[in-house]
């Protein structure tokens, strides 16, 4: 099983500032990594796939980078609607997809 | 616009079988190179992939659940289903169905809470 570790568990940032979220894989997942945003009571929403490609309709302030074992999700200028929980997911191990434990992005 | 909707009992007794169905609307479940997955989330916790099915009927399951999981598809009804046997309280979670294409999951159902309790 590929273990995905996200840091920090909670990130406090002020609106308008930049947020940087990290995800580390226990072994290489190449670029087969996705990021999701989840708000309370809602299903996850795909933000990024292929480590750096924005999904349809995702604002340009969201960007992803990295490959192998180290990945980053950056939100360039936080809007009020961006405060949520973010998950990374690897789909390189086709027979056992795994998610990180999540980073909660809260208002500072 | 593709939409997915989970349905099934919200309460299941321990040792029984959890059964859920996902109905796909806004497009044929057979069109495109997609697979259809179940993912669950215990309250306040992270996401766990349960397994996937292709419209050919081919399946992949999470090894930790494989002995208890069956996913099936009914293309005539545009549905796919999950059965999880011998449930315990640890299986209490929100269950999501989702569409994948090897690029993450782009469409999700709203989720349905299943509680395992006597």
CSV table of C-alpha atoms in Angstrom, one decimal, chain A residues 32 34 36 38 41-46 49 87 89 91 94-97 99-101, chain B residues 35 41 45-47 49 52 54 60-64 96 102-106 108-109:
chain,number,residue,atom,x,y,z
A,32,UNK,CA,-0.5,10.0,-11.0
A,34,UNK,CA,-5.0,14.2,-7.8
A,36,UNK,CA,-9.6,17.3,-4.1
A,38,UNK,CA,-14.2,19.0,0.3
A,41,UNK,CA,-21.6,17.9,4.0
A,42,UNK,CA,-20.4,17.8,0.4
A,43,UNK,CA,-18.7,15.3,-1.8
A,44,UNK,CA,-15.0,15.9,-2.8
A,45,UNK,CA,-14.4,18.1,-5.8
A,46,UNK,CA,-11.6,17.3,-8.2
A,49,UNK,CA,-5.1,15.6,-11.8
A,87,UNK,CA,-7.1,15.6,0.0
A,89,UNK,CA,-4.9,10.9,-3.9
A,91,UNK,CA,-3.8,6.4,-8.6
A,94,UNK,CA,-4.0,0.9,-9.9
A,95,UNK,CA,-5.0,-2.0,-7.6
A,96,UNK,CA,-5.1,0.1,-4.5
A,97,UNK,CA,-5.8,3.8,-4.8
A,99,UNK,CA,-5.8,9.1,-0.2
A,100,UNK,CA,-4.0,11.3,2.2
A,101,UNK,CA,-5.6,12.1,5.6
B,35,UNK,CA,-14.7,3.2,-14.6
B,41,UNK,CA,-15.6,8.2,4.5
B,45,UNK,CA,-12.1,10.9,8.8
B,46,UNK,CA,-10.4,10.5,5.4
B,47,UNK,CA,-11.4,8.8,2.2
B,49,UNK,CA,-11.2,3.6,-1.9
B,52,UNK,CA,-14.1,-0.1,-9.2
B,54,UNK,CA,-15.7,-1.2,-15.8
B,60,UNK,CA,-10.7,-4.3,-8.8
B,61,UNK,CA,-11.1,-4.2,-5.1
B,62,UNK,CA,-9.2,-2.8,-2.1
B,63,UNK,CA,-7.2,-5.8,-0.8
B,64,UNK,CA,-8.3,-4.8,2.8
B,96,UNK,CA,-19.8,7.8,-2.3
B,102,UNK,CA,-7.4,7.3,-14.8
B,103,UNK,CA,-7.2,11.1,-14.0
B,104,UNK,CA,-8.8,11.2,-10.6
B,105,UNK,CA,-12.6,11.2,-10.0
B,106,UNK,CA,-14.4,14.0,-11.8
B,108,UNK,CA,-19.3,12.1,-7.5
B,109,UNK,CA,-22.6,11.3,-5.9
